[in-house]
Coordinates of C-alpha atoms and ligand atoms in Angstrom, one line a residue:
M889 CA 126.8 190.6 123.9
I890 CA 124.4 190.7 120.5
K891 CA 126.6 191.3 117.4
R892 CA 125.2 193.5 114.6
S893 CA 125.7 192.3 111.0
I894 CA 128.1 194.6 108.9
I895 CA 127.9 194.7 105.2
A896 CA 131.1 194.1 104.0
G897 CA 131.0 194.1 100.3
C898 CA 128.6 194.0 97.1
G899 CA 128.3 193.0 93.8
S900 CA 126.2 192.7 91.1
Y901 CA 125.5 191.4 87.4
L902 CA 123.3 192.1 84.3
P903 CA 122.9 190.2 81.5
E904 CA 124.5 191.3 78.1
R905 CA 121.3 191.9 76.1
V906 CA 119.5 195.2 76.4
V907 CA 115.8 195.6 75.1
T908 CA 114.9 199.0 74.7
N909 CA 111.3 200.3 74.7
E910 CA 111.7 200.9 71.2
E911 CA 112.8 197.3 70.1
L912 CA 109.8 196.1 72.3
S913 CA 107.3 198.1 70.7
K914 CA 107.9 195.8 67.5
E915 CA 106.7 192.9 69.0
V916 CA 104.1 194.1 71.5
D917 CA 101.7 196.9 71.1
T918 CA 103.0 199.6 73.2
D919 CA 105.2 202.6 72.6
D920 CA 108.0 204.5 74.2
E921 CA 106.2 207.1 75.3
W922 CA 103.4 205.1 77.4
I923 CA 106.0 203.3 79.1
V924 CA 108.1 206.1 80.1
A925 CA 105.3 208.5 81.1
R926 CA 103.5 205.6 83.0
T927 CA 106.9 203.7 84.7
G928 CA 109.9 205.9 83.9
I929 CA 111.4 202.7 82.2
R930 CA 113.5 203.0 79.1
Q931 CA 115.0 199.6 78.7
R932 CA 115.6 196.2 80.5
Y933 CA 118.3 193.6 80.4
I934 CA 117.2 190.2 79.4
A935 CA 119.1 186.8 80.1
A936 CA 120.5 185.1 77.0
D937 CA 118.9 181.6 76.2
G938 CA 120.3 179.3 78.6
Q939 CA 121.1 181.7 81.2
Q940 CA 119.6 180.8 84.4
T941 CA 119.1 182.6 87.7
S942 CA 122.1 180.7 89.2
D943 CA 124.4 181.9 86.7
L944 CA 123.3 185.7 87.4
A945 CA 123.5 184.8 90.9
L946 CA 127.0 183.3 90.8
A947 CA 128.3 186.3 88.9
A948 CA 127.0 188.7 91.5
A949 CA 128.1 186.6 94.3
E950 CA 131.5 186.3 93.1
R951 CA 131.7 190.4 92.4
A952 CA 130.4 191.0 96.4
L953 CA 133.2 188.4 97.6
E954 CA 135.9 190.0 95.6
H955 CA 134.6 193.6 96.9
A956 CA 134.4 192.4 100.5
G957 CA 137.8 190.6 100.3
I958 CA 136.4 187.6 101.9
P959 CA 137.1 183.9 100.6
A960 CA 134.0 181.5 99.6
S961 CA 134.8 179.3 102.3
D962 CA 134.4 182.0 105.1
V963 CA 130.7 182.0 104.2
D964 CA 128.7 179.9 106.5
L965 CA 125.0 181.0 105.2
L966 CA 123.9 181.7 101.6
V967 CA 120.4 183.0 101.2
L968 CA 119.0 183.2 97.7
A969 CA 115.9 185.6 97.4
T970 CA 114.4 184.8 93.8
T971 CA 110.8 184.1 92.3
T972 CA 112.5 182.2 89.3
P973 CA 114.3 179.4 90.5
D974 CA 116.2 177.1 87.9
Q975 CA 114.0 174.2 89.0
T976 CA 111.5 173.8 91.5
F977 CA 114.0 171.7 93.4
P978 CA 116.7 171.6 94.7
A979 CA 116.9 175.0 95.9
T980 CA 118.8 177.3 93.5
A981 CA 121.1 178.4 96.6
T982 CA 122.3 175.1 96.7
K983 CA 123.8 175.3 93.1
V984 CA 125.4 178.5 93.8
Q985 CA 126.8 177.6 96.7
H986 CA 128.6 174.5 94.8
R987 CA 129.6 176.7 92.3
L988 CA 130.7 179.5 94.6
G989 CA 132.9 177.1 96.4
M990 CA 131.3 177.4 99.7
T991 CA 131.5 174.1 101.7
N992 CA 130.2 175.1 105.2
G993 CA 126.9 175.8 106.7
A994 CA 123.7 176.0 104.5
A995 CA 121.9 177.7 101.5
F996 CA 118.3 177.8 100.8
D997 CA 116.0 180.0 98.6
L998 CA 113.4 182.9 100.1
Q999 CA 110.3 183.3 98.1
A1000 CA 108.9 187.1 98.8
V1001 CA 108.7 188.4 95.3
C1002 CA 110.0 191.9 95.0
S1003 CA 110.3 192.3 98.6
G1004 CA 112.8 189.2 98.6
F1005 CA 116.0 191.6 99.1
V1006 CA 114.7 193.1 102.3
Y1007 CA 113.2 189.7 103.7
G1008 CA 116.5 188.2 103.2
L1009 CA 118.4 191.1 105.1
A1010 CA 116.0 190.3 107.8
V1011 CA 117.0 186.7 107.6
A1012 CA 120.7 187.2 107.4
D1013 CA 120.6 190.0 110.0
N1014 CA 119.0 187.7 112.6
F1015 CA 120.9 184.8 112.0
I1016 CA 124.1 186.8 112.7
R1017 CA 122.4 188.3 115.9
A1018 CA 121.6 185.2 117.0
G1019 CA 125.2 183.6 116.5
Q1020 CA 123.9 181.1 114.2
A1021 CA 125.9 182.4 111.3
K1022 CA 129.1 184.6 111.2
T1023 CA 129.2 185.4 107.3
V1024 CA 126.3 185.4 105.2
M1025 CA 126.2 185.7 101.2
L1026 CA 122.6 187.2 100.7
I1027 CA 121.6 187.3 97.0
G1028 CA 118.7 188.9 94.8
A1029 CA 118.6 187.4 91.2
E1030 CA 116.0 187.0 89.0
T1031 CA 115.5 185.8 85.2
F1032 CA 111.7 187.4 85.3
S1033 CA 111.6 187.5 81.6
R1034 CA 110.9 183.7 81.5
I1035 CA 107.7 184.0 83.8
L1036 CA 106.3 187.2 81.7
D1037 CA 103.4 186.7 79.1
W1038 CA 104.9 188.7 76.3
E1039 CA 101.7 189.0 74.9
D1040 CA 100.2 191.1 78.0
R1041 CA 101.4 194.7 77.5
T1042 CA 100.4 195.4 80.8
T1043 CA 102.9 193.5 82.5
C1044 CA 105.6 192.5 79.9
V1045 CA 107.0 196.1 79.5
L1046 CA 107.5 196.6 83.4
F1047 CA 110.2 193.7 84.2
G1048 CA 113.8 192.7 83.6
D1049 CA 116.6 190.3 84.4
G1050 CA 119.5 190.7 86.6
A1051 CA 121.3 189.7 90.1
G1052 CA 122.9 191.5 93.1
A1053 CA 124.6 190.3 96.2
V1054 CA 125.7 191.6 99.6
V1055 CA 127.9 190.0 102.0
L1056 CA 127.0 190.4 105.8
R1057 CA 129.3 189.6 108.6
A1058 CA 129.4 189.6 112.3
A1059 CA 130.9 193.0 113.7
E1060 CA 134.4 192.5 115.0
N1061 CA 135.1 193.8 118.7
G1062 CA 133.5 197.1 119.2
E1063 CA 133.2 198.0 115.3
D1064 CA 129.4 198.4 115.4
A1065 CA 129.8 201.1 118.1
E1066 CA 132.9 203.1 117.1
Q1067 CA 131.8 205.0 114.1
A1068 CA 130.1 207.7 115.8
G1069 CA 132.2 207.0 118.9
E1070 CA 129.0 206.5 120.9
T1071 CA 127.3 203.3 122.1
G1072 CA 123.8 204.5 121.5
H1073 CA 121.3 202.3 119.7
N1074 CA 121.6 204.1 116.5
R1075 CA 125.3 204.7 116.4
G1076 CA 128.0 202.5 114.7
R1077 CA 127.9 200.7 111.6
G1078 CA 125.7 197.9 110.6
V1079 CA 122.5 196.7 110.2
L1080 CA 120.3 199.0 112.5
S1081 CA 116.9 197.5 111.9
T1082 CA 114.8 195.5 109.6
H1083 CA 110.9 195.3 109.3
I1084 CA 108.9 193.1 107.5
H1085 CA 105.1 192.6 106.6
S1086 CA 102.5 190.6 104.5
D1087 CA 99.0 190.3 104.0
G1088 CA 97.8 187.2 102.0
A1089 CA 94.4 188.8 101.9
T1090 CA 95.6 190.7 98.8
N1091 CA 97.5 187.6 97.0
D1092 CA 95.2 188.4 93.9
L1093 CA 96.4 191.6 93.2
L1094 CA 99.9 190.3 92.0
Y1095 CA 100.6 186.4 91.2
V1096 CA 101.5 183.9 88.8
D1097 CA 98.9 181.9 87.2
G1098 CA 100.8 178.5 87.6
G1099 CA 102.7 176.4 90.0
P1100 CA 103.5 172.8 90.8
S1101 CA 100.7 171.9 92.8
S1102 CA 98.0 174.1 91.1
T1103 CA 98.5 173.8 87.5
Q1104 CA 101.6 171.7 87.0
T1105 CA 102.7 174.3 84.7
V1106 CA 105.0 177.4 85.4
G1107 CA 102.5 180.2 84.8
H1108 CA 102.9 183.6 83.9
V1109 CA 102.7 187.1 85.9
R1110 CA 99.1 188.7 86.5
M1111 CA 98.7 191.9 87.9
N1112 CA 96.0 194.6 88.9
G1113 CA 98.4 197.3 88.3
R1114 CA 96.2 200.2 89.6
E1115 CA 95.5 198.3 92.8
V1116 CA 99.2 197.3 93.3
F1117 CA 100.2 200.9 92.8
R1118 CA 97.6 202.0 95.4
H1119 CA 99.0 199.7 98.0
A1120 CA 102.7 200.2 97.4
V1121 CA 102.2 204.0 98.1
T1122 CA 100.6 203.3 101.5
N1123 CA 102.5 200.4 102.5
L1124 CA 105.9 202.1 101.6
A1125 CA 104.9 205.3 103.7
S1126 CA 104.1 203.2 106.4
I1127 CA 107.2 201.0 106.4
V1128 CA 109.5 204.0 106.2
D1129 CA 107.6 205.6 109.3
E1130 CA 107.8 202.5 111.1
T1131 CA 111.6 202.0 110.5
L1132 CA 112.4 205.8 111.3
E1133 CA 110.3 205.4 114.3
A1134 CA 111.8 202.3 115.4
N1135 CA 115.4 204.2 115.3
G1136 CA 114.4 207.3 116.7
L1137 CA 115.0 209.0 113.5
A1138 CA 113.6 211.7 111.2
A1139 CA 113.5 211.5 107.4
D1140 CA 116.4 214.4 107.4
D1141 CA 118.8 212.0 108.8
I1142 CA 118.7 209.6 105.9
D1143 CA 121.8 209.9 103.4
W1144 CA 120.4 207.4 100.8
L1145 CA 117.3 205.9 100.1
V1146 CA 117.6 202.8 97.9
P1147 CA 114.1 201.5 96.9
H1148 CA 112.9 198.5 95.1
Q1149 CA 112.9 199.6 91.4
A1150 CA 109.5 199.0 90.3
N1151 CA 108.1 202.0 89.2
K1152 CA 109.4 205.9 88.8
R1153 CA 106.1 207.2 89.9
I1154 CA 105.9 205.0 93.2
L1155 CA 109.8 206.1 93.9
D1156 CA 108.5 209.8 93.4
S1157 CA 105.4 209.3 95.6
T1158 CA 107.7 207.8 98.4
A1159 CA 110.2 210.5 98.2
R1160 CA 107.3 213.2 98.0
K1161 CA 105.7 211.5 101.4
L1162 CA 109.2 211.5 103.1
G1163 CA 110.2 215.1 102.1
L1164 CA 113.4 213.6 100.6
P1165 CA 115.2 215.5 97.7
A1166 CA 115.7 213.6 94.6
E1167 CA 119.5 213.8 94.8
K1168 CA 119.3 211.3 97.8
I1169 CA 117.3 208.5 95.9
V1170 CA 119.1 206.0 94.2
V1171 CA 117.2 205.4 90.8
T1172 CA 118.0 202.8 88.4
V1173 CA 114.4 201.5 87.2
E1174 CA 115.1 203.6 83.8
R1175 CA 117.7 201.2 82.7
H1176 CA 116.8 198.2 84.7
A1177 CA 113.3 198.2 85.1
N1178 CA 111.7 195.9 87.8
T1179 CA 114.1 192.9 88.7
S1180 CA 112.1 192.2 91.6
A1181 CA 114.4 190.6 94.4
A1182 CA 117.4 191.6 92.6
S1183 CA 116.8 195.5 92.2
I1184 CA 117.5 197.0 95.5
P1185 CA 121.1 195.1 95.7
L1186 CA 121.6 196.3 91.7
A1187 CA 120.9 199.6 92.7
L1188 CA 122.9 199.5 96.2
D1189 CA 126.2 198.2 94.2
E1190 CA 125.9 200.8 91.7
A1191 CA 125.5 203.6 94.3
V1192 CA 128.6 202.1 96.5
K1193 CA 130.6 201.4 93.1
D1194 CA 130.5 204.8 91.9
G1195 CA 131.0 206.8 95.4
R1196 CA 127.6 208.1 96.3
I1197 CA 127.2 205.8 99.4
K1198 CA 130.4 206.2 101.8
T1199 CA 131.2 204.6 104.9
G1200 CA 128.8 206.0 108.0
D1201 CA 126.0 207.0 105.5
L1202 CA 122.8 205.9 106.6
V1203 CA 120.8 203.8 104.1
L1204 CA 117.4 203.1 103.8
L1205 CA 116.1 200.1 101.7
E1206 CA 112.3 199.5 101.3
A1207 CA 110.4 197.1 98.9
M1208 CA 107.0 196.0 98.1
G1209 CA 105.9 192.9 96.2
G1210 CA 103.5 190.0 95.6
G1211 CA 102.0 188.5 98.6
L1212 CA 101.3 191.2 99.2
T1213 CA 104.8 191.4 101.2
W1214 CA 106.5 194.7 102.0
G1215 CA 109.5 195.6 104.5
A1216 CA 112.6 198.2 105.2
G1217 CA 115.8 197.6 106.1
L1218 CA 118.1 200.6 107.7
V1219 CA 121.7 200.1 107.3
R1220 CA 124.7 202.5 108.6
W1221 CA 127.1 201.8 105.6
Ligands
LIG2655 N1 101.4 200.3 76.3 C1 100.5 201.0 76.0 N2 99.2 201.2 76.5 C2 99.2 200.0 77.7 C3 100.0 199.4 78.0 C4 101.3 199.5 77.4 N3 102.3 198.6 77.7 N4 99.6 199.2 79.0 C5 98.3 199.2 79.5 N5 98.0 200.4 78.4 C6 96.8 200.9 78.1 C7 95.6 200.4 78.9 O1 95.0 199.2 77.8 C8 94.4 201.2 79.0 O2 93.9 201.6 77.9 P1 92.4 201.8 77.9 O3 92.2 203.0 79.0 O4 92.2 202.0 76.4 O5 91.7 200.7 78.4 C9 95.4 202.4 79.6 O6 97.1 202.1 78.8 C10 95.6 202.8 80.9 O7 95.7 201.4 81.5 P2 95.5 201.5 83.2 O8 96.3 200.1 83.8 O9 94.5 202.0 83.8 O10 97.2 202.3 83.4 P3 98.0 203.1 85.0 O11 98.0 204.4 84.6 O12 97.1 202.1 85.7 O13 99.4 202.4 84.5 C11 100.9 200.5 85.2 C12 99.6 201.1 84.4 C13 100.9 199.1 85.3 C14 102.0 201.2 84.9 C15 100.7 201.2 86.6 O14 99.0 200.7 87.1 C16 101.6 201.0 87.8 O15 102.4 201.1 87.6 N6 101.0 199.9 89.0 C17 102.1 199.4 89.7 C18 102.9 198.2 89.2 C19 104.1 197.7 89.7 O16 104.8 198.5 90.2 N7 104.2 196.3 90.0 C20 105.1 195.9 90.3 C21 105.1 195.7 92.2 S1 106.6 195.0 92.6

């Protein structure tokens, strides 16, 4: 029998240093009013000098294990979604694996930029369904501040650093069917479905102008903001429709939408298209800014720990990022 994966716990970590729009406007030609009106962002967290993506990832992963009550020795796959690895190689995931004390299985990085967490959810869920892993540590972690051009006000005001993690494990006997007392496709706990897409024809809308094979430099983020915005609104609406349709559900059935936190205007537009009231959307973008692959697990962790998301709730996760990549996951918590 195919097993579902259950999210057993979550955790997150934000660096200590907060940089407000006000502070940023002393270094960059911008102002709080512009940033808030265009994006909803009021502040972001920035990693300390020497603090690397693996440090943020490790802190989030340790908190997720503690929340799940699962020892690191049980984890047999670690997937780290990141665009800002410590080094070109080895995979940052292997560093986290070692420091976490995970000795089993495998660890690898996954690159889908801001869609990294939903891509990782698809990978983790499919490994569990296929029986190739029993307990997966899925992390989204970024030190995005390191690839920003701090002289480009159109991009540097939008991003921040952080990490979030979830532990997925194979459902125990019947656990994935017992929640609603039924065995139908959409009943019971766990990851109900994942959906991922990409379109390389739109590479040039959001990219880094460097890399080991092209320039031998790390490079900086470049973006056509307007076009990215336009694609985000369309692609996110279509991925949400695809997910609901695959599960025979309507927008009304969703208890919580936990979107990638890029921009408050994109979140509002997706919610409007879905007809979801603002109270059902978990929003952290005003405090975290866009933390790329970390933004969904950071928001998820906040809403679980403050008691908004409860066992049995239907939670929809969605994201879009460079590539362009986009995707969604539906979870019965
Ligand atoms: N502060 C002040 N002014 C700024 C600014 C800043 N940080 N950044 C740009 N501007 C100026 C521009 O120079 C331009 O001035 P001009 O008209 O004199 O040339 C003006 O503001 C409008 O710029 P524009 O780029 O047209 O703004 P916009 O309304 O498209 O908003 C974004 C810009 C980036 C906020 C918006 O396009 C967006 O949110 N895009 C999606 C980005 C995103 O979420 N990416 C990540 C996806 S994972």
